[in-house]
Coordinates of C-alpha atoms in Angstrom, one line a residue:
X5 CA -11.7 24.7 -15.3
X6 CA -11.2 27.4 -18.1
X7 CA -9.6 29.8 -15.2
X8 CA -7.2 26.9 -13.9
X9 CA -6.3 25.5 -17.5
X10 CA -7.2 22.2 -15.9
X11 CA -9.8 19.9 -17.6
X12 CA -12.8 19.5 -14.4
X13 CA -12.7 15.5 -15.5
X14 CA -8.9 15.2 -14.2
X15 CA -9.2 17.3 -11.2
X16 CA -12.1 15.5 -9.9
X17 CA -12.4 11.9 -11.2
X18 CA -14.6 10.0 -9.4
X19 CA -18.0 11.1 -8.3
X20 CA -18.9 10.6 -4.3
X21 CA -20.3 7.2 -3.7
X22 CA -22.2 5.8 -0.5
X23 CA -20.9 4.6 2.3
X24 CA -20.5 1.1 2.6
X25 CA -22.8 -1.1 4.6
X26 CA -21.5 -3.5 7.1
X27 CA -22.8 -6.9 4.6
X28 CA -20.3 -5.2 2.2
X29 CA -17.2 -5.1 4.0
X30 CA -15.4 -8.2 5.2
X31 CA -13.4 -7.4 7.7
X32 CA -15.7 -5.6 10.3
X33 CA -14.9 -2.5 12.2
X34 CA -13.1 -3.1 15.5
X35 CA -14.5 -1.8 18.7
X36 CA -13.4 1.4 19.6
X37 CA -11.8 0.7 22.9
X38 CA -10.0 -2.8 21.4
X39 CA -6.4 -2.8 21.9
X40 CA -6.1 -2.1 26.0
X41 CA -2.8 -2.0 27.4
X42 CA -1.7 -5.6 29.6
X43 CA -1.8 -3.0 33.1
X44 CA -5.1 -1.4 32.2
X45 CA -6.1 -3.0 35.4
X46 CA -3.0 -3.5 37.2
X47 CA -2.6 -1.5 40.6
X48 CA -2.0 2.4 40.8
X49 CA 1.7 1.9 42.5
X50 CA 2.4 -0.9 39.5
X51 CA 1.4 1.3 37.2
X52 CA 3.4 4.0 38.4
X53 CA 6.4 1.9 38.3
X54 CA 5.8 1.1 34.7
X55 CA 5.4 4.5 33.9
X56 CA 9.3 5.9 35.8
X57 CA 10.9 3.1 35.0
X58 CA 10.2 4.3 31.0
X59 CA 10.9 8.3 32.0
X60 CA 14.4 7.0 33.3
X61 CA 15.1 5.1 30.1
X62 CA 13.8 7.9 27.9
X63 CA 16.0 10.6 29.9
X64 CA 19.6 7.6 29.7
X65 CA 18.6 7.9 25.9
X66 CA 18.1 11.4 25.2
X67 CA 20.5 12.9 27.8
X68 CA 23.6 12.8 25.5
X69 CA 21.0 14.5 22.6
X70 CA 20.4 17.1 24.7
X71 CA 24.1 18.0 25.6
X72 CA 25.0 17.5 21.9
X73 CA 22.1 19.8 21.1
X74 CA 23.8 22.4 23.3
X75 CA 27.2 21.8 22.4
X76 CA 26.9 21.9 18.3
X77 CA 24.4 25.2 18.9
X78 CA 27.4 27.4 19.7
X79 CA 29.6 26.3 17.0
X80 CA 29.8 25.3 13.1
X81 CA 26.8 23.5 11.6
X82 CA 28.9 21.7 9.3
X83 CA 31.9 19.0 10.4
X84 CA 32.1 16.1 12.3
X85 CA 30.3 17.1 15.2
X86 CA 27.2 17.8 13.4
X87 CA 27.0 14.2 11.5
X88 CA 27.6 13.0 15.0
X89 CA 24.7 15.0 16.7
X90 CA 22.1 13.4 13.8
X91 CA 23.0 10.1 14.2
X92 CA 22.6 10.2 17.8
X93 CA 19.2 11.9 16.9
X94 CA 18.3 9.3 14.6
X95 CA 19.5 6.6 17.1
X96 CA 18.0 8.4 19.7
X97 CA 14.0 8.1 18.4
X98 CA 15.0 4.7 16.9
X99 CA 15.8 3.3 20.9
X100 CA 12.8 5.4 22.1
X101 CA 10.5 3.5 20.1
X102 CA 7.4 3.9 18.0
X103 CA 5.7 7.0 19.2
X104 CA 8.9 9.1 19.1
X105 CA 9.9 7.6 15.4
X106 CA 6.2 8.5 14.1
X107 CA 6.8 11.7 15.6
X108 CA 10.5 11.9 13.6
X109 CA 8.5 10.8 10.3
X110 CA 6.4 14.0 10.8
X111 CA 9.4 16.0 11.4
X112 CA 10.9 14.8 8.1
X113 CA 7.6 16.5 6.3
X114 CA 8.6 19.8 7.5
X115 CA 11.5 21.5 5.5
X116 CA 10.2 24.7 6.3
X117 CA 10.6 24.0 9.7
X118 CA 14.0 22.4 10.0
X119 CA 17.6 22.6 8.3
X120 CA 18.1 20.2 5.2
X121 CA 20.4 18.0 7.2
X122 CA 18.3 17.4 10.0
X123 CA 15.1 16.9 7.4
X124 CA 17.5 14.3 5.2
X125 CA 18.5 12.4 8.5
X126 CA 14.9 12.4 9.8
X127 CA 14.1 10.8 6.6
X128 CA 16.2 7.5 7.0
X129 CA 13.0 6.6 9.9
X130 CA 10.1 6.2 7.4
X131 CA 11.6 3.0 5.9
X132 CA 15.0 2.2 8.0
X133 CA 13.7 1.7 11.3
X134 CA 15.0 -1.4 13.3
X135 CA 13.4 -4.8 12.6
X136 CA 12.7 -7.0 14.7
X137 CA 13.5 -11.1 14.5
X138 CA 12.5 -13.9 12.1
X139 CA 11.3 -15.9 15.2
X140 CA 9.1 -13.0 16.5
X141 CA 7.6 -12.8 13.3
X142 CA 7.0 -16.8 13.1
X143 CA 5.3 -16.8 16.5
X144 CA 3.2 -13.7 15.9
X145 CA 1.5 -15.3 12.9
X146 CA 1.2 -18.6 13.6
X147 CA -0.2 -17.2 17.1
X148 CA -2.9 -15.3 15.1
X149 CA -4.3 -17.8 12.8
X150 CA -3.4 -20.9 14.4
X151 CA -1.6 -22.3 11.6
X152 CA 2.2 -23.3 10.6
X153 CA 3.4 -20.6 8.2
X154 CA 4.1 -23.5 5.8
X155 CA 0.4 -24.3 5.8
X156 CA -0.1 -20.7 5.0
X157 CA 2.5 -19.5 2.7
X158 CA 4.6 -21.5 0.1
X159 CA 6.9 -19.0 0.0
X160 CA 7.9 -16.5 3.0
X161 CA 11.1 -14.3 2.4
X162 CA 13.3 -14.2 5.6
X163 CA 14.7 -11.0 5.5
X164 CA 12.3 -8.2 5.8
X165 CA 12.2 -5.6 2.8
X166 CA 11.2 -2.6 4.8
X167 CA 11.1 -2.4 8.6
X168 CA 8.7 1.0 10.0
X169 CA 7.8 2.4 13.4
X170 CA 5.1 0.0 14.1
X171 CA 5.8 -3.2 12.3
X172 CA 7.9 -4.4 9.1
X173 CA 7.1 -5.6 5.5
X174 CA 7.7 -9.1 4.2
X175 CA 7.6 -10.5 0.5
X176 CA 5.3 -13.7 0.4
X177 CA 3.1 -16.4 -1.9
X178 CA 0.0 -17.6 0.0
X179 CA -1.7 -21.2 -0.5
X180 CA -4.6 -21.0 -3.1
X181 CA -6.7 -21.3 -0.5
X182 CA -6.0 -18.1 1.1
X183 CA -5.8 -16.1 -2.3
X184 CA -8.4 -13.7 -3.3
X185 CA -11.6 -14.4 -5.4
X186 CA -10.9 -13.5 -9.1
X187 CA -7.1 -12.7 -8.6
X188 CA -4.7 -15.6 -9.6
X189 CA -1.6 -13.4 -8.3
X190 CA -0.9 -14.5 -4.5
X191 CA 2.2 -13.0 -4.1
X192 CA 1.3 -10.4 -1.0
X193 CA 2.7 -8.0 1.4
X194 CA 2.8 -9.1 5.3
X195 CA 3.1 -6.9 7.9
X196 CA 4.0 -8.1 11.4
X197 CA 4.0 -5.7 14.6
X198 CA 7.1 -5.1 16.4
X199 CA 7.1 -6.6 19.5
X200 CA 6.3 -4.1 22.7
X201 CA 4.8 -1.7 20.1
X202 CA 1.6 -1.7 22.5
X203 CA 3.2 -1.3 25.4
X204 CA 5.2 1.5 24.3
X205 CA 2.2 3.5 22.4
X206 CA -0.3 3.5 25.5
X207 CA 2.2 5.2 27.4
X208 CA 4.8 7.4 25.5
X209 CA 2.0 9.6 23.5
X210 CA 1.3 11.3 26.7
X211 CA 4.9 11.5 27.5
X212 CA 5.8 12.8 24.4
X213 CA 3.0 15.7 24.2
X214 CA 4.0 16.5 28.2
X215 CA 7.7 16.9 26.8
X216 CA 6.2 19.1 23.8
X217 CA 4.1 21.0 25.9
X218 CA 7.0 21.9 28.4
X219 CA 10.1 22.4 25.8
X220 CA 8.4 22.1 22.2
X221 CA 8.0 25.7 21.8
X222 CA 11.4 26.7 22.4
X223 CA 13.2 23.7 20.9
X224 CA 11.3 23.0 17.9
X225 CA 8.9 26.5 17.5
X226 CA 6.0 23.9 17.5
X227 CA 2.9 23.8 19.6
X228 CA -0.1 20.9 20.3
X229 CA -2.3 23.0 21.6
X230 CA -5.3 20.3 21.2
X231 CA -7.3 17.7 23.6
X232 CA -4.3 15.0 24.2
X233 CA -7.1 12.7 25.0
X234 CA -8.1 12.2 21.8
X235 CA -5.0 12.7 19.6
X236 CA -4.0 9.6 22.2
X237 CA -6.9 7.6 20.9
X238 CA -6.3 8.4 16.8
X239 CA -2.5 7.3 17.6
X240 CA -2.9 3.9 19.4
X241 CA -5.7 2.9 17.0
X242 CA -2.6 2.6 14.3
X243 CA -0.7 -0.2 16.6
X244 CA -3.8 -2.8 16.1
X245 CA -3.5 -3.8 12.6
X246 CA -6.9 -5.0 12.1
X247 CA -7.8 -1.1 12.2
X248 CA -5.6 -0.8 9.4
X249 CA -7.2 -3.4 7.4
X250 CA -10.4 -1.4 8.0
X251 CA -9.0 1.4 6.7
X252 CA -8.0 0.1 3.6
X253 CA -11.5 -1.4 3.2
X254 CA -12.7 2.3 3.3
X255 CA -10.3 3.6 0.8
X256 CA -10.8 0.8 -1.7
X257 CA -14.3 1.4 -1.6
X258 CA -14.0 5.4 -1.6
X259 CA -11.6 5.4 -4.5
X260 CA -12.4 2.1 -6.2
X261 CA -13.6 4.2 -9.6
X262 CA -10.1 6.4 -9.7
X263 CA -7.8 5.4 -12.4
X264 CA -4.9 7.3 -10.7
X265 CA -4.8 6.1 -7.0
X266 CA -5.0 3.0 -5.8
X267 CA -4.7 0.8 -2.3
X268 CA -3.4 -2.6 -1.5
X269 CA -6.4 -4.6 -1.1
X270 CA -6.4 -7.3 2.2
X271 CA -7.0 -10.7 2.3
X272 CA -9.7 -11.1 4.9
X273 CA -7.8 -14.8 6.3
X274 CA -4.7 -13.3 7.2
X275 CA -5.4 -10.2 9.0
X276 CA -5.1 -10.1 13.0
X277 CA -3.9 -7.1 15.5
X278 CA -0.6 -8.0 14.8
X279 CA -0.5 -9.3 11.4
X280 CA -1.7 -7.7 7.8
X281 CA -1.7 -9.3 4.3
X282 CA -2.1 -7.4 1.6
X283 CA -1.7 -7.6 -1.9
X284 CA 1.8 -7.1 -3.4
X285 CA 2.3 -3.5 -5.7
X286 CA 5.7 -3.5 -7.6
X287 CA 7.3 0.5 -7.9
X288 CA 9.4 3.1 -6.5
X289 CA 8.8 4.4 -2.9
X290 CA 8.2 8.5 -3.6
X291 CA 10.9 9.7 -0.8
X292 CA 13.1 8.3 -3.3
X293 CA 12.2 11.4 -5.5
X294 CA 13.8 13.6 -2.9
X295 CA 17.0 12.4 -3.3
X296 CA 16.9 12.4 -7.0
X297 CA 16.4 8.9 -7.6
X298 CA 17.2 7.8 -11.1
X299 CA 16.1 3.8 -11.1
X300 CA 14.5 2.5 -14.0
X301 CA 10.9 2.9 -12.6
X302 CA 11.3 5.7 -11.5
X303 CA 12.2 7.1 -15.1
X304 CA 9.2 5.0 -16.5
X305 CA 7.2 6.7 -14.0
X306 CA 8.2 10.1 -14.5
X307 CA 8.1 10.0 -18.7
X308 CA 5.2 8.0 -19.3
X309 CA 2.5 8.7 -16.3
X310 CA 3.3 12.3 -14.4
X311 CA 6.2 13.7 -16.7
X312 CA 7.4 15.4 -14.1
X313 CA 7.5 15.6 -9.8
X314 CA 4.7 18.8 -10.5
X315 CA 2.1 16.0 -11.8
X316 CA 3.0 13.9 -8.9
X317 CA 2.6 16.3 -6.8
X318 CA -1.4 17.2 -8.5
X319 CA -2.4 13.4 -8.0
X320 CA -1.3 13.8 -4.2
X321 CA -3.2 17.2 -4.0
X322 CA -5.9 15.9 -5.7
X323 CA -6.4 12.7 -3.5
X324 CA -5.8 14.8 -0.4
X325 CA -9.0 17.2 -1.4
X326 CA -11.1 14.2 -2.0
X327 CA -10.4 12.3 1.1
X328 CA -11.2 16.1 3.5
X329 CA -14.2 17.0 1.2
X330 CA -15.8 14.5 -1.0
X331 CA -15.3 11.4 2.0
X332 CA -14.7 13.0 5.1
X333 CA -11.8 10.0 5.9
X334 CA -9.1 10.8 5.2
X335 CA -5.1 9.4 5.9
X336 CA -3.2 10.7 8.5
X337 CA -0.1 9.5 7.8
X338 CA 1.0 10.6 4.1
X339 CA 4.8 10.8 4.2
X340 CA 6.7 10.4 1.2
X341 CA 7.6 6.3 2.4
X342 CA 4.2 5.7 2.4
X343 CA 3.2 6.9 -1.1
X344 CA 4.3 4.3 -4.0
X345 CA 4.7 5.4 -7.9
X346 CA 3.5 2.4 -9.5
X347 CA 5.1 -0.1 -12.1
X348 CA 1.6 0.5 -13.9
X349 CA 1.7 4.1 -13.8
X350 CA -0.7 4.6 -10.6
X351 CA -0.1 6.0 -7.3
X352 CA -0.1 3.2 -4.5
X353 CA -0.7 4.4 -0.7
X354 CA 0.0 2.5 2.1
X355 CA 0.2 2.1 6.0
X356 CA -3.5 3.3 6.7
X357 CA -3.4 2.8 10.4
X358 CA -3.5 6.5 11.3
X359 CA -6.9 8.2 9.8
X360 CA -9.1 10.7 11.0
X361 CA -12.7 11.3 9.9
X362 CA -14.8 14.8 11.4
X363 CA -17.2 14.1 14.0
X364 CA -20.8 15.6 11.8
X365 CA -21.0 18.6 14.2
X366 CA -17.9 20.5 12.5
X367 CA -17.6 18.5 9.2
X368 CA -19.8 21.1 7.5
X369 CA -18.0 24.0 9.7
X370 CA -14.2 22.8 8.6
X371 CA -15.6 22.9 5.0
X372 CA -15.8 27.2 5.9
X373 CA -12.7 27.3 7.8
X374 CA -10.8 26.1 4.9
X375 CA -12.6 28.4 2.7
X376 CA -12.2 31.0 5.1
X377 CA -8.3 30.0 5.0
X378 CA -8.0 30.2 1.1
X379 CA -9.6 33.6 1.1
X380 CA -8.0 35.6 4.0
X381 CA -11.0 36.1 5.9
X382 CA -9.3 36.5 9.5
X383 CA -12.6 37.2 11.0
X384 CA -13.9 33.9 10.2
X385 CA -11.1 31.5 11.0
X386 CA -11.4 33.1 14.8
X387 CA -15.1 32.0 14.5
X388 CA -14.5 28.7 13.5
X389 CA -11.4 27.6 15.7
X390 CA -13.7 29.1 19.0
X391 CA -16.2 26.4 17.7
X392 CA -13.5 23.5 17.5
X393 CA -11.9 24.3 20.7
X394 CA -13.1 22.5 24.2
X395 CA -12.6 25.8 26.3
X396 CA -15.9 27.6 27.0
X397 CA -16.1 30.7 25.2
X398 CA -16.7 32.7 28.2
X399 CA -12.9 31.7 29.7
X400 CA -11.4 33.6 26.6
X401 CA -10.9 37.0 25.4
X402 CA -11.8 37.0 22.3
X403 CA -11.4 40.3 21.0
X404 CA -7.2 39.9 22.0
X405 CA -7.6 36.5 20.3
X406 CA -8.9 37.6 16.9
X407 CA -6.6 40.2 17.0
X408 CA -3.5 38.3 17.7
X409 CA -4.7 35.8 14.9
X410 CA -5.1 38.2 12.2
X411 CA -1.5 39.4 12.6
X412 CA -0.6 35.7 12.4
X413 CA -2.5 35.6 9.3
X414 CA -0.9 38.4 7.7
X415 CA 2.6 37.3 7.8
X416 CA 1.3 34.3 5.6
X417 CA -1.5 36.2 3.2
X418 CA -1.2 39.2 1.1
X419 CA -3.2 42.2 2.3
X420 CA -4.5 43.2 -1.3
X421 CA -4.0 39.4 -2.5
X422 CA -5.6 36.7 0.2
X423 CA -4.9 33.7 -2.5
X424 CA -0.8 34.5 -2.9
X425 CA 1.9 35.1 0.1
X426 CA 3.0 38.8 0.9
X427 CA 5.7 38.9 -1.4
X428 CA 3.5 37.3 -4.3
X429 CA 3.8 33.1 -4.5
X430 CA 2.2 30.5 -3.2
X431 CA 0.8 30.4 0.7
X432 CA 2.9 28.3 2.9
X433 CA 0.2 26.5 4.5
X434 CA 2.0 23.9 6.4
X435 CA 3.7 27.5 8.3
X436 CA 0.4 29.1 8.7
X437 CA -1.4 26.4 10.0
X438 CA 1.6 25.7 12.5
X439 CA 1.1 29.4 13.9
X440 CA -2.3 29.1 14.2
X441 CA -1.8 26.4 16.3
X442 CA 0.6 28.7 17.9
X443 CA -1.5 30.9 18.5
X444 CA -3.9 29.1 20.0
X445 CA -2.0 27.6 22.3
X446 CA -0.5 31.7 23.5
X447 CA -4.8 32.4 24.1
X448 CA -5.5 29.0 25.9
X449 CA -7.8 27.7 23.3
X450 CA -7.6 23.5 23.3
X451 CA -8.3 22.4 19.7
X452 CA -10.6 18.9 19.9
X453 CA -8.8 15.9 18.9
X454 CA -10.5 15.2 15.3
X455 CA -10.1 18.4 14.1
X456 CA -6.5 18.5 15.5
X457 CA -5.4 15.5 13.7
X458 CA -6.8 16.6 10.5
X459 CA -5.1 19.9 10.6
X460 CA -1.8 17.8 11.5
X461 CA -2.7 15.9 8.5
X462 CA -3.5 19.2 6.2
X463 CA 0.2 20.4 7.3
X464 CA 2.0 17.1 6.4
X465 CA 0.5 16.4 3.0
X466 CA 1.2 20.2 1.7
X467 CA 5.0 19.8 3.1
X468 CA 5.1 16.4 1.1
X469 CA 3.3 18.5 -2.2
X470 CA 5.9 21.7 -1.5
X471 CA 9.2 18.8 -1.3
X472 CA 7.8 17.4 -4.9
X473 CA 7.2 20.8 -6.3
X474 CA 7.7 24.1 -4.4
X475 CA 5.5 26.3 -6.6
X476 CA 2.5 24.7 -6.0
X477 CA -0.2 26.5 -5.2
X478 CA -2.3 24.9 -2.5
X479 CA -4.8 28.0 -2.4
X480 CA -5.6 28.2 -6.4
X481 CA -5.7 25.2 -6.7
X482 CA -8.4 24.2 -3.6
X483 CA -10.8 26.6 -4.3
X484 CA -12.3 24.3 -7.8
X485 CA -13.1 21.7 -5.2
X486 CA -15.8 23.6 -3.3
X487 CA -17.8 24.3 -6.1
X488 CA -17.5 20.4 -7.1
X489 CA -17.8 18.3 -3.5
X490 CA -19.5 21.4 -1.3
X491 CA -21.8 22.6 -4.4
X492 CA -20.8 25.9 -3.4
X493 CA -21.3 28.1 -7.0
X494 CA -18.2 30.1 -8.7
X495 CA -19.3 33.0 -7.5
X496 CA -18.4 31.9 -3.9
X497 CA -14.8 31.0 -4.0
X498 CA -14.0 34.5 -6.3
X499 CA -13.3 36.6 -2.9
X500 CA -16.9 38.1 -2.4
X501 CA -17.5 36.2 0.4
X502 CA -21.3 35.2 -0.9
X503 CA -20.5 31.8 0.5
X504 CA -21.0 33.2 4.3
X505 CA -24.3 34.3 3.3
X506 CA -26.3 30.9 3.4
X507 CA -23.7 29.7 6.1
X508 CA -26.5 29.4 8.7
X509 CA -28.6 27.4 6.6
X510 CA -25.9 24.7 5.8
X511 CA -24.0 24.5 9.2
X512 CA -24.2 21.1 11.2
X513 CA -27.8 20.4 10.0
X514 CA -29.4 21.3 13.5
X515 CA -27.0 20.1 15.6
X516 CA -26.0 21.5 18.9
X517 CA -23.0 24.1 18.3
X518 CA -23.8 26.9 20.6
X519 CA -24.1 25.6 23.9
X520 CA -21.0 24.5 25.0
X521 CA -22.1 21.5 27.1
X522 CA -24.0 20.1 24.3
X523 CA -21.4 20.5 22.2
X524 CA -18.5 18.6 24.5
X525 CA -21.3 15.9 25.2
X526 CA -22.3 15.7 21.4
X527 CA -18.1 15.7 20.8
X528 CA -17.5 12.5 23.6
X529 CA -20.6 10.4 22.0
X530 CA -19.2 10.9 18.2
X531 CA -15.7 10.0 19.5
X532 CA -16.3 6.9 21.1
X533 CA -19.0 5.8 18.0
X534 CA -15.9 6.0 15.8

């Protein structure tokens, strides 16, 4: 605390608690294989049919992208032509549906990635997607709870206030009899599913990463070099509702002692896979920030709870740390239209569909690879990424891998300083971890699906720290939270590399990590379980 000028009380809040027990949450855990597409059982040539009839529509829409793409490349970024090419980009993943809009969201996250145009039209898809109609949304919840929305609501606001990739937000009063015990306010946020959202999902994930895999890396200098399989799984889980009202559960429970963040709590009536009530939170969506926003809540937010966009940023870091090594759950979706700066001076998060939690046999490993991250220690990384991969070890050649990834490393790291950049600064970590993955993907390694999502996840929330304040220092300020949640001791986050010393006594608690079919079956069993 002393070294960071931070007091240990405000980095760290809330002690770990238990996990809940199933008596203690209301809203059960859905099965992990809920949610099947209609033509899970439809014949192979139907199915086939489904599937290019959708590659034919995807190509009508992004076939004038494409040419645009090529056209504006040769000439001025700046003019007509360019507006025209990111509206049609914007258009283009708004017509292509949910998968390819989530994917747009992440895109937005990454201004290290992408020009400030692109990033700023990207942007417009976290909280301007298309809506869908008034009737839809009548049918779907009246469908779910077998009630007329009069008997449910007395008030239902017909015009949506926000409209996402996978469903759309309205304002509402619920009947007494719906409201929650010990809160007299019953004005709530419903969320209703797009229509064809699950249709769309089952199919254009795999699409998508067989378009990323074939042109990602010379398009968009990205790679997904990670078992699709699963990734699939974490993404179509987001599309049943009742998974996100789950989620939410989790975080209430996980953060119900912070005074700083907070999460719409659910009422347990009104939740179905295609409808979600939550409590109402009054404040100023944080992408606003980004564009300078200067409402009246925003300015309360900003002079009388953070002060500045650097505080914001802390309570976001600070949540982040918690949620990869105090709980092991953590969100997967934290874009700036997600995150809420609270009326009452708190943090609100929303749209918990997407999480990701480690399976036990690498939650104690990732705890060393980020350590191993934060301190430079090439050696180590290549030791723990081998373990997280699905490719025996035997099929690669390691020595040209650890070599190839310490190079990556030291375009990121300072040789004489592993905490700072090269050039002195903070460490990019969003760009590092995306040339890991790189890097990977060059050696053939295949990164397991939790562990993939959770980096994705690592790379998203430090873009969405960097866009509030760009001289934050991830690395600095990460290392406090081993000693607290790991109960590593000072002396192992100074650079020594002491930690590695009692590494063997604290990894995966006995289970299997060095036999490779052990490990997969160990990997499938955990998967399916959550």
């Amino acid at each position: 605390a002393q070294y960071y000028g931070i007091p240990l009380n405000e980095i760290f809040g809330a002690t770990p608690r238990a996990p809940p027990s199933a008596e203690q949450l209301e809203i059960p855990k859905p099965p992990s294989r809920e949610n099947k597409h209609p033509l899970d059982n439809a014949p192979v040539l139907k199915k086939w049919f489904v599937i290019l009839k959708r590659v034919t529509f995807l190509t009508l829409i992004f076939t004038p992208l494409a040419v645009l793409t090529v056209i504006q490349s040769f000439g001025s970024k700046d003019g007509w032509l360019r507006g025209l090419y990111l509206r049609i980009l914007v258009r283009a993943l708004e017509l292509a549906g949910c998968s390819f809009m989530k994917f747009g969201q992440w895109l937005s996250m990454r201004p290290d990635l992408f020009p400030g145009d692109v990033i700023e039209a990207l942007g417009q898809l976290r909280n301007d997607a298309p809506s869908h109609s008034f009737a839809h949304t009548k049918e779907a919840i009246e469908t779910s709870f077998g009630r007329s929305m009069e008997e449910i609501f007395e008030e239902f606001a017909a015009l949506p206030i926000a409209s996402g990739s996978i469903a759309q937000v309205y304002r509402a009063v619920v009947r007494a009899e719906y409201a929650l015990p010990g809160n007299d306010n019953r004005v709530v946020a419903v969320k209703v599913r797009h229509p064809h959202v699950v249709e769309e999902t089952y199919y254009d994930t795999r699409l998508l990463f067989d378009f990323l895999d074939t042109c990602g890396q010379a398009m968009l200098q990205t790679s997904q070099p990670f078992d699709k399989d699963a990734f699939n799984l974490a993404l179509r889980r987001q599309v049943d509702l009742k998974w996100e009202a789950y989620n939410l559960q989790l975080f209430n429970w996980n953060f119900q002692d912070e005074k700083i963040i907070k999460f719409p709590k659910v009422f347990p009536k009104l939740v179905s896979e295609s409808v979600l009530t939550e409590t109402w939170i009054d404040g100023t969506i944080v992408h606003d920030l980004f564009g300078g926003s200067d409402s009246g809540a925003m300015r309360r937010f900003t002079s009388e709870t953070w002060k500045t966009k650097t505080r914001l940023a802390t309570a976001i870091f600070d949540m982040n740390m918690k949620m990869f090594l105090r709980d092991n759950y953590i969100h997967g979706d934290l874009h700036g239209g997600n995150l809420m700066a609270a009326d009452d001076g708190t943090l609100a998060v929303f749209d918990a569909g997407l999480t990701c939690a480690l399976a036990d046999d690498v939650a104690e490993p990732f705890g060393y690879f980020l350590h191993a991250i934060c301190t430079g220690m090439s050696d180590k990384v290549t030791d723990k990424l081998i373990l997280f991969n699905t490719v025996p070890r035997e099929q690669l050649n390691v020595p040209l891998f650890s070599q190839d990834l310490r190079e990556t490393m030291q375009l990121y790291i300072g040789e004489k300083d592993a905490m700072h950049a090269p050039g002195g600064g903070p460490i990019n970590m969003g760009m590092l971890v995306g040339s890991l993955l790189a890097t990977m993907q060059r050696h053939g390694l295949v990164l397991r699906g939790d562990v993939a999502v959770t980096l994705m996840t690592m790379a998203i929330s430090e873009s969405l720290i960097r866009c509030l304040d760009p001289t934050f220092d991830v690395v600095a300020n990460a290392l406090p939270y081993f000693v607290r949640f790991r109960q590593w001791s000072a002396s192992d986050t100074d650079l020594k590399h002491n930690v590695w010393e009692k590494e063997g006594q604290a990894t995966n608690g006995g289970l299997p990590v060095d036999n490779y079919e052990d490990r997969r079956k160990y990997q499938i069993s955990t998967l399916e379980s959550r």
